[in-house]
Tab-separated table of C-alpha atoms and ligand atoms in Angstrom:
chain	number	residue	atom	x	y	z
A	37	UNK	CA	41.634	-6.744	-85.840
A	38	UNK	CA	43.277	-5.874	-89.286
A	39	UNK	CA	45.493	-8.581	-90.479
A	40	UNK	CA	48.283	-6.520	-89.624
A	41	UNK	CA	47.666	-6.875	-85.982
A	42	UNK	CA	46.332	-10.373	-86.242
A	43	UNK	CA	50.408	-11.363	-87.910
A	44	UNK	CA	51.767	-9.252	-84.525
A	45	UNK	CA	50.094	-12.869	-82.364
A	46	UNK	CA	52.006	-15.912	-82.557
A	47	UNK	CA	48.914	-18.066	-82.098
A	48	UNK	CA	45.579	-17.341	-83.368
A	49	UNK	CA	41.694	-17.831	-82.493
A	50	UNK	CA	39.440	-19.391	-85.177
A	51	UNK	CA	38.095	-15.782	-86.475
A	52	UNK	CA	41.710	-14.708	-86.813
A	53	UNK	CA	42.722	-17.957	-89.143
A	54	UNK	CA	39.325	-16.916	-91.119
A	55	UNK	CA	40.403	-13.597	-91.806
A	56	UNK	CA	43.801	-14.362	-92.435
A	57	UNK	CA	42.875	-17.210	-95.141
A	58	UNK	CA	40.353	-14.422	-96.830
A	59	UNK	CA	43.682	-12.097	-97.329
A	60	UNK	CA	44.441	-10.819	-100.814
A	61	UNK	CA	46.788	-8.461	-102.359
A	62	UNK	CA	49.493	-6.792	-100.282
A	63	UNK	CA	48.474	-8.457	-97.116
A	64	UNK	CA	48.683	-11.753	-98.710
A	65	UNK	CA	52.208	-10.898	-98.928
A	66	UNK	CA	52.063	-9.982	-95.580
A	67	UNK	CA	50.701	-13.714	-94.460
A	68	UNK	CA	53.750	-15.090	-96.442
A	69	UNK	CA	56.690	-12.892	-95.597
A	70	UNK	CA	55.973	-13.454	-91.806
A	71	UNK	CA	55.417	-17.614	-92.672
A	72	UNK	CA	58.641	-17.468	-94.688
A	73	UNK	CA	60.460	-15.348	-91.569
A	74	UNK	CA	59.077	-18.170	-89.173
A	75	UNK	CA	60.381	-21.019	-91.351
A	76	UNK	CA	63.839	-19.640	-91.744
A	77	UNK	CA	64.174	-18.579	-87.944
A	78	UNK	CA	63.409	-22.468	-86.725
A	79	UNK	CA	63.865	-24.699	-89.693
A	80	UNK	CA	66.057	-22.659	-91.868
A	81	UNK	CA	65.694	-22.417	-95.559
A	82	UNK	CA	66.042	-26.307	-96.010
A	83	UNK	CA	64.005	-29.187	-97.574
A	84	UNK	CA	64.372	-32.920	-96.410
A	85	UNK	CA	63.331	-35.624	-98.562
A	86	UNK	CA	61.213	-38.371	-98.119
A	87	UNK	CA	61.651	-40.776	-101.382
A	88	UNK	CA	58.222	-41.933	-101.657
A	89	UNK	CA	57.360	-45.364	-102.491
A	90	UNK	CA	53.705	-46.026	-103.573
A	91	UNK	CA	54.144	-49.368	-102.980
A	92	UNK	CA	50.291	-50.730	-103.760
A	93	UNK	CA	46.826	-49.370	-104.938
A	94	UNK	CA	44.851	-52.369	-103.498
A	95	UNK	CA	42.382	-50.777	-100.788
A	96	UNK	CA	39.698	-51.961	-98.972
A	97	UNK	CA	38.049	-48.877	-98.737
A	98	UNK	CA	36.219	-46.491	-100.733
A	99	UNK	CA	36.512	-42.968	-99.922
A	100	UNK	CA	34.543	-41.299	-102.250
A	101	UNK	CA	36.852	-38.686	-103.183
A	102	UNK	CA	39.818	-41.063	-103.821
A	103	UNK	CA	41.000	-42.553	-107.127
A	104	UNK	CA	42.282	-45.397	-105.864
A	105	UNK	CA	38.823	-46.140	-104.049
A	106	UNK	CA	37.697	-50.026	-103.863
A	107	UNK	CA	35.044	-49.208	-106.078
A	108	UNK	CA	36.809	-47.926	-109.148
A	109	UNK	CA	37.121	-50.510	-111.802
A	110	UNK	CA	38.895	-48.600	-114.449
A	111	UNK	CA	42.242	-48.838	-112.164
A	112	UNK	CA	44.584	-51.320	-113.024
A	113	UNK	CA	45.350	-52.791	-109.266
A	114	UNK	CA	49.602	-53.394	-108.509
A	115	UNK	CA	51.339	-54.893	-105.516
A	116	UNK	CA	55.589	-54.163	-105.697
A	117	UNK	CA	57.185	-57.459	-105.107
A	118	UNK	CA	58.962	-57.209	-101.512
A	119	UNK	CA	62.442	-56.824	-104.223
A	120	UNK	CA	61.150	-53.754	-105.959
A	121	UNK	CA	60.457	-52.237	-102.995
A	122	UNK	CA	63.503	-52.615	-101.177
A	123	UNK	CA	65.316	-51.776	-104.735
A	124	UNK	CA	63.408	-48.665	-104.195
A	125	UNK	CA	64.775	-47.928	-100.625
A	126	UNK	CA	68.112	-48.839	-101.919
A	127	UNK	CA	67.734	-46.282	-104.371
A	128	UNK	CA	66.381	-43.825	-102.187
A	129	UNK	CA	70.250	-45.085	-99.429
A	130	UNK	CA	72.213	-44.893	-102.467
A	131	UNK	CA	71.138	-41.111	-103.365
A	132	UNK	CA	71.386	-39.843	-99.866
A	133	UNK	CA	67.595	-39.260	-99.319
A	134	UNK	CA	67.476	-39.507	-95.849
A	135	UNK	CA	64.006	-41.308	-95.565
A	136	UNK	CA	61.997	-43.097	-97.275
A	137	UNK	CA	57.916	-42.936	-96.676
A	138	UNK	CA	56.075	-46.254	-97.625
A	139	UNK	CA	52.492	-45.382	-98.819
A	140	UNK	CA	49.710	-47.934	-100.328
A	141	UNK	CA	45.752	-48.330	-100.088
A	142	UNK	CA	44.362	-48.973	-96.922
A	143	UNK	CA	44.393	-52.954	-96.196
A	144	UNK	CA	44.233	-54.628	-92.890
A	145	UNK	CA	45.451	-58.331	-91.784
A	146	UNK	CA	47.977	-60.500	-90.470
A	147	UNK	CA	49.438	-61.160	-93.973
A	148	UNK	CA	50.087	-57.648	-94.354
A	149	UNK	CA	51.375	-56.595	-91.229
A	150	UNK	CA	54.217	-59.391	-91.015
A	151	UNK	CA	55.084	-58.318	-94.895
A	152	UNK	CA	55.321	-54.469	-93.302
A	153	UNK	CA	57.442	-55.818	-90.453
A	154	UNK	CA	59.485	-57.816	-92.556
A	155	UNK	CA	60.085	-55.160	-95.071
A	156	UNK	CA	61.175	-52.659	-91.976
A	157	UNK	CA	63.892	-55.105	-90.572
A	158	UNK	CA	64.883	-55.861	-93.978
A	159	UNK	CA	65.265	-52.075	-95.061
A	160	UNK	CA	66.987	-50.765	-91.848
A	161	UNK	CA	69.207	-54.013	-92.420
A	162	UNK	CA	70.138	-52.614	-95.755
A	163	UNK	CA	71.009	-48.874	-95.329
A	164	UNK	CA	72.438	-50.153	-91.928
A	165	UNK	CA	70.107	-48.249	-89.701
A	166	UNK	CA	70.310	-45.026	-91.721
A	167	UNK	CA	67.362	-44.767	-93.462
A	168	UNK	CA	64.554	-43.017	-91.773
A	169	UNK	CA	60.927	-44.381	-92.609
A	170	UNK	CA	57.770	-42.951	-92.853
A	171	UNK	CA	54.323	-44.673	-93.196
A	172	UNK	CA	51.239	-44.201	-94.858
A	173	UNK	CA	49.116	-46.713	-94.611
A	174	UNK	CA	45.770	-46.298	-93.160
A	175	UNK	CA	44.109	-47.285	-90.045
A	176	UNK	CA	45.146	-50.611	-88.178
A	177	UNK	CA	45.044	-52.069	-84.866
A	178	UNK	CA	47.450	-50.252	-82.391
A	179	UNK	CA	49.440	-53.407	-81.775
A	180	UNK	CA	50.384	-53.522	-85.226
A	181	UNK	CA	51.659	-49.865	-85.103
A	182	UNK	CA	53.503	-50.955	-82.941
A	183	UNK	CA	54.975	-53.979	-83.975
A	184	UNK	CA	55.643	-51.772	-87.017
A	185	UNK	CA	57.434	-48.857	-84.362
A	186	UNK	CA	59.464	-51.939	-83.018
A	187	UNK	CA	60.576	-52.646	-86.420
A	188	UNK	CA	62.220	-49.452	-87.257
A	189	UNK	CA	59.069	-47.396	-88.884
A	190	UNK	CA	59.066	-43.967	-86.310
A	191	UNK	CA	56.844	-41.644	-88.597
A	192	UNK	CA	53.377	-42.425	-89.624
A	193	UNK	CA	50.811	-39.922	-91.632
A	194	UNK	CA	47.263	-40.291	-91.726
A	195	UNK	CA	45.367	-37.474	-92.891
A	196	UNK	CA	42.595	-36.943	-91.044
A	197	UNK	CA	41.020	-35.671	-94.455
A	198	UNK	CA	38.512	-33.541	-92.856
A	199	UNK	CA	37.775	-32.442	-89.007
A	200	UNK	CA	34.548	-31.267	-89.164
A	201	UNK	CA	32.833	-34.685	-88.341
A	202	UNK	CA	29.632	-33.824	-90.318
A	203	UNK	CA	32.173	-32.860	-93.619
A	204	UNK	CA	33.781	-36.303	-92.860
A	205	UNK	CA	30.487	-38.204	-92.950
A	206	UNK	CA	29.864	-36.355	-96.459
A	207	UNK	CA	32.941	-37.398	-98.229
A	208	UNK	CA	33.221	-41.060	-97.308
A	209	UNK	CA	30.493	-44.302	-97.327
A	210	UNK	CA	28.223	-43.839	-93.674
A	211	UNK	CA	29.689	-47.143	-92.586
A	212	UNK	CA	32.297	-48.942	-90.119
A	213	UNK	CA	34.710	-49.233	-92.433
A	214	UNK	CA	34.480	-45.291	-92.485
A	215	UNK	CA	34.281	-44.339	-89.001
A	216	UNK	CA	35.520	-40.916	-88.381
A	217	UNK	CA	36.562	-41.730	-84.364
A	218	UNK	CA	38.598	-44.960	-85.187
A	219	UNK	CA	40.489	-42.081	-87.665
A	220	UNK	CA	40.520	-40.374	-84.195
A	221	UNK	CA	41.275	-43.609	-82.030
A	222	UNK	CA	44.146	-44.693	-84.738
A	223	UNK	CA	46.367	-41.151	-84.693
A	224	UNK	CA	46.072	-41.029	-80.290
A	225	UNK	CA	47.362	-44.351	-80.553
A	226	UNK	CA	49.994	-43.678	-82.887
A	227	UNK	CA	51.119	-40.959	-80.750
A	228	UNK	CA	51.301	-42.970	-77.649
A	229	UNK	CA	53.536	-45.733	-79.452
A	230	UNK	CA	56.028	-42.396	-79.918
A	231	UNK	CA	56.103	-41.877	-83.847
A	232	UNK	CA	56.928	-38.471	-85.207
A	233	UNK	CA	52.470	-38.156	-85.903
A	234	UNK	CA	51.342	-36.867	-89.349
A	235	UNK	CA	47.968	-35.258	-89.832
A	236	UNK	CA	46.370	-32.922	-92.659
A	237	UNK	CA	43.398	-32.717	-94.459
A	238	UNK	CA	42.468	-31.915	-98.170
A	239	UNK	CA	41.433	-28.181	-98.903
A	240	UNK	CA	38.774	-27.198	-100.805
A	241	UNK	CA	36.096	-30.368	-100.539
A	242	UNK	CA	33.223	-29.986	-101.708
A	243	UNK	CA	30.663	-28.961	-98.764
A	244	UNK	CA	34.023	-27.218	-97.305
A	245	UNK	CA	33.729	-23.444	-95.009
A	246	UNK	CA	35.990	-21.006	-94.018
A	247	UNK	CA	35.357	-22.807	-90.650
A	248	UNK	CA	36.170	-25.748	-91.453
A	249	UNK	CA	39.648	-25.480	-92.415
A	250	UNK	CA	40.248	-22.818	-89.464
A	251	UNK	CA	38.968	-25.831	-87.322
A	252	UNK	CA	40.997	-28.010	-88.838
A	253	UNK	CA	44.079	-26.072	-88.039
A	254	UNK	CA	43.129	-25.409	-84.413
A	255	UNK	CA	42.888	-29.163	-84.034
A	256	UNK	CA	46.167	-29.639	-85.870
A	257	UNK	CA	47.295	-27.344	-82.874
A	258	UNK	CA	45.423	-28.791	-80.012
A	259	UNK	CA	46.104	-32.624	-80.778
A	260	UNK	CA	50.167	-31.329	-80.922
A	261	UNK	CA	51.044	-33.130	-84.494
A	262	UNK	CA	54.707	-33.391	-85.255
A	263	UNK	CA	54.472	-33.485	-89.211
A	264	UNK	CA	51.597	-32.254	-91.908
A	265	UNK	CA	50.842	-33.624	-95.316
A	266	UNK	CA	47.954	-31.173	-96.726
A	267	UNK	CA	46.955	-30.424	-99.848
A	268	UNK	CA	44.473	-29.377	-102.128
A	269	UNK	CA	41.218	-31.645	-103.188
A	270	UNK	CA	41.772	-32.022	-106.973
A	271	UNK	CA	38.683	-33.952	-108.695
A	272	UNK	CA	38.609	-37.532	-110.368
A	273	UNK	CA	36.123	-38.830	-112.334
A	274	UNK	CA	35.901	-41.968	-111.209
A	275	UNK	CA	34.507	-41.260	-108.276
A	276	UNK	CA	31.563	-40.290	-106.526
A	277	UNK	CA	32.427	-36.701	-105.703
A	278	UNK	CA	32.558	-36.088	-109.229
A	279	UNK	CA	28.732	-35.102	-109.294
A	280	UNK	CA	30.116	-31.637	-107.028
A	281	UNK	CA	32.581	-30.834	-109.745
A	282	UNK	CA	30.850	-27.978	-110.732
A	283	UNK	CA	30.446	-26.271	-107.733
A	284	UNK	CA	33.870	-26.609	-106.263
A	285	UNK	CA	36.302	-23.742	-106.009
A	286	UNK	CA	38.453	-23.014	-108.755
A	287	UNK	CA	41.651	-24.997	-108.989
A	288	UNK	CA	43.776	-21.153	-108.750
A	289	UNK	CA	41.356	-20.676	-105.319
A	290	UNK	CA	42.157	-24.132	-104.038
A	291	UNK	CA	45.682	-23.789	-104.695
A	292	UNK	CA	45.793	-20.119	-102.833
A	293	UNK	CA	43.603	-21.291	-100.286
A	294	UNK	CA	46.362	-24.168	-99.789
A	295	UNK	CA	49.418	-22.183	-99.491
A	296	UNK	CA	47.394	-20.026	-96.878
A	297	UNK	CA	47.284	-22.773	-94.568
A	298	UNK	CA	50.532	-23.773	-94.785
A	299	UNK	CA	51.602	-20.212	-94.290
A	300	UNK	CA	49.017	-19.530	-90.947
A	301	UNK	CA	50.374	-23.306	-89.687
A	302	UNK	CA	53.711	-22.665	-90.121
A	303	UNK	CA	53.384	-19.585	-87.701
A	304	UNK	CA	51.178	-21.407	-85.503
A	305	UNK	CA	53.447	-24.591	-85.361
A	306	UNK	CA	57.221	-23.225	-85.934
A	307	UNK	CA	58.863	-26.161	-85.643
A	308	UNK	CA	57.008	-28.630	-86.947
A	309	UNK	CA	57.333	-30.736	-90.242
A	310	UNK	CA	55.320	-29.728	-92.947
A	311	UNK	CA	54.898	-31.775	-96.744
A	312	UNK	CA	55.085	-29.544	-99.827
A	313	UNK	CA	52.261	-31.811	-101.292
A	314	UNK	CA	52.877	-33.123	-104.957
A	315	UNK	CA	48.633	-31.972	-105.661
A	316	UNK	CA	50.226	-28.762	-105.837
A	317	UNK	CA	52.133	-29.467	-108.150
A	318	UNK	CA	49.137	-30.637	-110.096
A	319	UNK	CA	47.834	-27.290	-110.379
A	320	UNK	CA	50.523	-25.198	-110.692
A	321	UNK	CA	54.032	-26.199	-111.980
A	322	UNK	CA	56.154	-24.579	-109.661
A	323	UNK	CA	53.634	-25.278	-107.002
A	324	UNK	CA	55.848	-26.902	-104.640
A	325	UNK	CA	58.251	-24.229	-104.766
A	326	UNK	CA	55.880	-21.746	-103.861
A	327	UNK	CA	54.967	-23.775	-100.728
A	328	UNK	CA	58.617	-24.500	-99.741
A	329	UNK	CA	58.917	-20.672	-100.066
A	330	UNK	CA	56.250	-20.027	-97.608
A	331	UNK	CA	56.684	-22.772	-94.793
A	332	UNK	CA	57.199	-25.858	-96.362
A	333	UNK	CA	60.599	-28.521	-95.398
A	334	UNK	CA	59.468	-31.835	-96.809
A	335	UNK	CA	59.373	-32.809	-100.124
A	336	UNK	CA	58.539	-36.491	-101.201
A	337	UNK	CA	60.119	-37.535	-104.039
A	338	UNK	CA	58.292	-40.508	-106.014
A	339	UNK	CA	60.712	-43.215	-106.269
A	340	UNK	CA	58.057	-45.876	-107.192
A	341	UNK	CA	59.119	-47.938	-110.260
A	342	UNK	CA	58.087	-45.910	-113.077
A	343	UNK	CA	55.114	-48.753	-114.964
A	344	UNK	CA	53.418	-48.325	-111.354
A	345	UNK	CA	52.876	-44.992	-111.336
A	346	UNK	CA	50.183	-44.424	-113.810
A	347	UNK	CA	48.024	-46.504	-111.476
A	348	UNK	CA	48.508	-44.627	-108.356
A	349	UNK	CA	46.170	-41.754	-109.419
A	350	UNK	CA	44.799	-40.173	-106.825
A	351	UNK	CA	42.943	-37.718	-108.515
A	352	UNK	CA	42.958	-36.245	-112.631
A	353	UNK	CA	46.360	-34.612	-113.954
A	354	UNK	CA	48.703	-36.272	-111.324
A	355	UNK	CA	52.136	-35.049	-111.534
A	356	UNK	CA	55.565	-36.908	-112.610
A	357	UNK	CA	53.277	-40.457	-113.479
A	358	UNK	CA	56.034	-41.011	-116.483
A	359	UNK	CA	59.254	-39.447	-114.931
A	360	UNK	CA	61.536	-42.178	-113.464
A	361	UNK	CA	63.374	-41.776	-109.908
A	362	UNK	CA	66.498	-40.449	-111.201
A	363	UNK	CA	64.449	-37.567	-113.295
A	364	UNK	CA	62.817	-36.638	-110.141
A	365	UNK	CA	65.814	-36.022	-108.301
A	366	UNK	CA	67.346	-33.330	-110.609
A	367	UNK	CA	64.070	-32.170	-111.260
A	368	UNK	CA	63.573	-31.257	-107.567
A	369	UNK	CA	67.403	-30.141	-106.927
A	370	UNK	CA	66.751	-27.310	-109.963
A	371	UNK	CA	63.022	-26.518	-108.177
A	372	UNK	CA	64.307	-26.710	-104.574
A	373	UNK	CA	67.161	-23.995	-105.584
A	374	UNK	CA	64.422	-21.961	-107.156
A	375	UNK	CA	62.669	-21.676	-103.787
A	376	UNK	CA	65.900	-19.790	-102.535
A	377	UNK	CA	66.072	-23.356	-100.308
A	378	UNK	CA	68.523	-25.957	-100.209
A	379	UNK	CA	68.014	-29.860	-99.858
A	380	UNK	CA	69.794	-31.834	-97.066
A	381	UNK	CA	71.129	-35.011	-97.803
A	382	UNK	CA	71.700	-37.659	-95.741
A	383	UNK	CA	69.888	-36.525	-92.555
A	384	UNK	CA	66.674	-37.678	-91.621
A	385	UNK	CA	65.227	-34.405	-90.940
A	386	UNK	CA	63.090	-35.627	-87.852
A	387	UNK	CA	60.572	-33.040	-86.366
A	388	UNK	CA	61.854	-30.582	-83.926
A	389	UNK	CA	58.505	-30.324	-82.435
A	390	UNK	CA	58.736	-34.601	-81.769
A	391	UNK	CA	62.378	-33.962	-79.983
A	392	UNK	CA	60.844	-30.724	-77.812
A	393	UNK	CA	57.647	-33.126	-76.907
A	394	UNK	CA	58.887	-35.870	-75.889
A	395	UNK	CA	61.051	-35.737	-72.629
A	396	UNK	CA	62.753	-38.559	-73.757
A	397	UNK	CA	63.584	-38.895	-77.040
A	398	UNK	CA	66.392	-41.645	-76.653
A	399	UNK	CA	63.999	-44.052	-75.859
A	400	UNK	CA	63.196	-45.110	-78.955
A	401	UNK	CA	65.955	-48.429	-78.957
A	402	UNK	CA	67.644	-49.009	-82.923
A	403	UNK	CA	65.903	-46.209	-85.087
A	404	UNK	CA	66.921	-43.512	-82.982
A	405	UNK	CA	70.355	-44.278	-81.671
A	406	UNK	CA	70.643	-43.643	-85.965
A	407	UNK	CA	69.616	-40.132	-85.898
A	408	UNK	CA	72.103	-38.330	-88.266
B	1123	LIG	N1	45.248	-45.066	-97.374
B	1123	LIG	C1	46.240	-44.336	-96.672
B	1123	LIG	C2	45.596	-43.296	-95.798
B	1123	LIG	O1	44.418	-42.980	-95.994
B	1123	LIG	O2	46.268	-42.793	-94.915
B	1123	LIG	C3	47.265	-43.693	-97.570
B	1123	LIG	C4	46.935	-43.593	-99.027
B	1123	LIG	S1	45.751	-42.347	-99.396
B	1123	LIG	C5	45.457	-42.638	-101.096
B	1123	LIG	C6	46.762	-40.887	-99.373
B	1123	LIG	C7	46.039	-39.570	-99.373
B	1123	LIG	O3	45.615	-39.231	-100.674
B	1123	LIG	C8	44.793	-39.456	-98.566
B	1123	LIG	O4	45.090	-39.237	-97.215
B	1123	LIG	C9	44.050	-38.293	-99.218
B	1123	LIG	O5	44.124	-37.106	-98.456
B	1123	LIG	C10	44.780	-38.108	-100.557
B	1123	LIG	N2	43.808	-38.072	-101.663
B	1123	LIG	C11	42.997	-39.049	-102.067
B	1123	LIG	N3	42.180	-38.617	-103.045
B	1123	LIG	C12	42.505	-37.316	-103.282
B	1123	LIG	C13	41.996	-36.320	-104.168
B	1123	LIG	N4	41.013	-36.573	-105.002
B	1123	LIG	N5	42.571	-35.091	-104.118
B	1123	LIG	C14	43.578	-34.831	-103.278
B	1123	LIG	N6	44.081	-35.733	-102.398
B	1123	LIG	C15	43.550	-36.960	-102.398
């Protein structure tokens, strides 16, 4: 099949997503007009915001693509005090956001799960119920994701990175800490507590096929995720994967390869969230815009404390690490408008896909009895 024919299918096979993510030229434009078609039929040309507060780089792992890796000494470690992070949420209330999304390294323990469950009552208490929260961080017992669900939090993402188990094994430590079916284990369980589940992976790893990102978007599809959060791998040099730099993709590729997927999952998943990731950005100014264009509806704006930022780096030439909150905002208003899109305030944007799945969606006590 041409990719003519293969954009006439509303679903496609994992040849079909190979083809379509080899496209150039005028069927490239092809890929996007009928991504950008889907997006405004069941989203409409709108962006949500999630204010994103990167509210620690202490982690107790050490992916070896990750910046913010255990291992890397030349990282200043922070921890916001509980106040600057609810300042932050405030912030985030006070400016209509929406949502906020709470990200940080990956760390495990009572301590911090009864600071995360405090922080939840305390920031629902706060915007009275209004703000929507998302969280990012990492892989915990399923009785804390839920004590966490009780408290108000009814979005989690956690990238599966990679979904090609053997690709996994090659881009973090071969140990428990590392162990690609607890990944598994922690997003089924997550999905059985009821959050809105985030998944995506990082495009363009080194070791990385054609196949493996069509198989990661077939199991995007099969495991039925409500949001995605992908982006493209972008190098750092304090880390291990470093010693691949030279045979990676070129940034351009890795950005065009990127858009691709969020254009072929857009069509494949038309109602579903998907994150206009701020690696983009990293690469290409405008890079966001291009992805809201295509598919895109969430944008996170960083509302972390400016000094904090710097230390957050997830990988070399990280976007926006000096701008404060406020320049973010009417930085993104001016980009958002340039995508031919326009923001909504005030709502929380939830996924369509999480309201078709679940039967039920008034089940969810407090957070959702808020939904705007
Ligand atoms: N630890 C939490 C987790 O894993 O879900 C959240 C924080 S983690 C730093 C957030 C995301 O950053 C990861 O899921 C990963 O995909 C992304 N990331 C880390 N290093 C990256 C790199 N070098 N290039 C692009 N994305 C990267």
């Amino acid at each position: 099949m041409n990719i003519k024919e293969i954009l006439q299918l509303d679903d496609f096979s994992r040849d079909d997503i190979i083809t379509l993510l080899s496209c150039q030229g005028e069927e490239r434009t092809l890929l996007f007009t009928k991504s950008a078609g889907v997006k405004e039929k069941y989203i409409g040309k709108k962006v949500w915001f999630r204010g994103l507060i990167e509210f620690s780089n202490i982690c107790s792992k050490d992916c070896l693509y990750c910046g913010i890796r255990k291992g890397n000494k030349n990282l200043k470690r922070y921890n916001l005090t509980d106040d600057e992070i609810l300042a932050a949420a405030k912030f985030a209330y006070d400016n209509q956001y929406g949502s906020i999304a709470l990200q940080s390294g990956e760390l495990e323990g009572l301590h911090v799960t009864q600071r995360i469950e405090n922080l939840l009552y305390r920031i629902k208490e706060l915007s009275k119920g209004e703000l929507g929260i998302t969280l990012s961080v990492g892989e915990q017992e399923k009785e804390v994701y839920k004590k966490w669900y009780d408290a108000g939090a009814h979005r989690y993402l956690l990238r599966i990175e990679a979904t090609n188990e053997a690709l996994y094994h090659k881009i973090h430590p071969g140990n428990k800490k590392h162990d690609f079916k607890r990944r598994l284990d922690c997003l089924k369980s997550l999905q059985d507590l009821g959050y809105q589940t985030g998944t995506g992976v990082m495009i363009g790893l080194p070791f990385q096929t054609p196949e493996d990102l069509a198989g990661d978007l077939i199991f995007m599809r099969d495991f039925d995720i409500d949001m995605c959060g992908m982006g493209p791998y972008i190098e750092h040099a304090d880390t291990p994967l470093i010693e691949y730099a030279d045979d990676l993709l070129p940034l351009a590729v890795r950005f065009d390869l990127t858009l691709k997927m969020i254009a072929i999952l857009r069509i494949m998943m038309k109602d579903i969230n998907i994150v206009a990731a701020t690696a983009l950005q990293a690469i290409d100014p405008i890079g966001r815009e291009k992805a809201i264009k295509i598919g895109a509806n969430i944008i996170m704006p960083n509302i972390t404390p400016g000094k904090y930022r710097d230390s957050y780096r997830l990988y070399d030439n990280k976007p926006c690490t000096d701008d404060s909150a406020e320049d973010c905002q009417s930085c993104l208003e001016a980009r958002v408008s340039l995508a031919d899109n326009e923001i909504v305030y005030g709502e929380w944007g939830d996924s369509q896909h999480y309201d078709k799945r679940r039967k039920n969606p008034s089940n969810h006590g407090v957070t959702r009895s808020h939904t705007k």
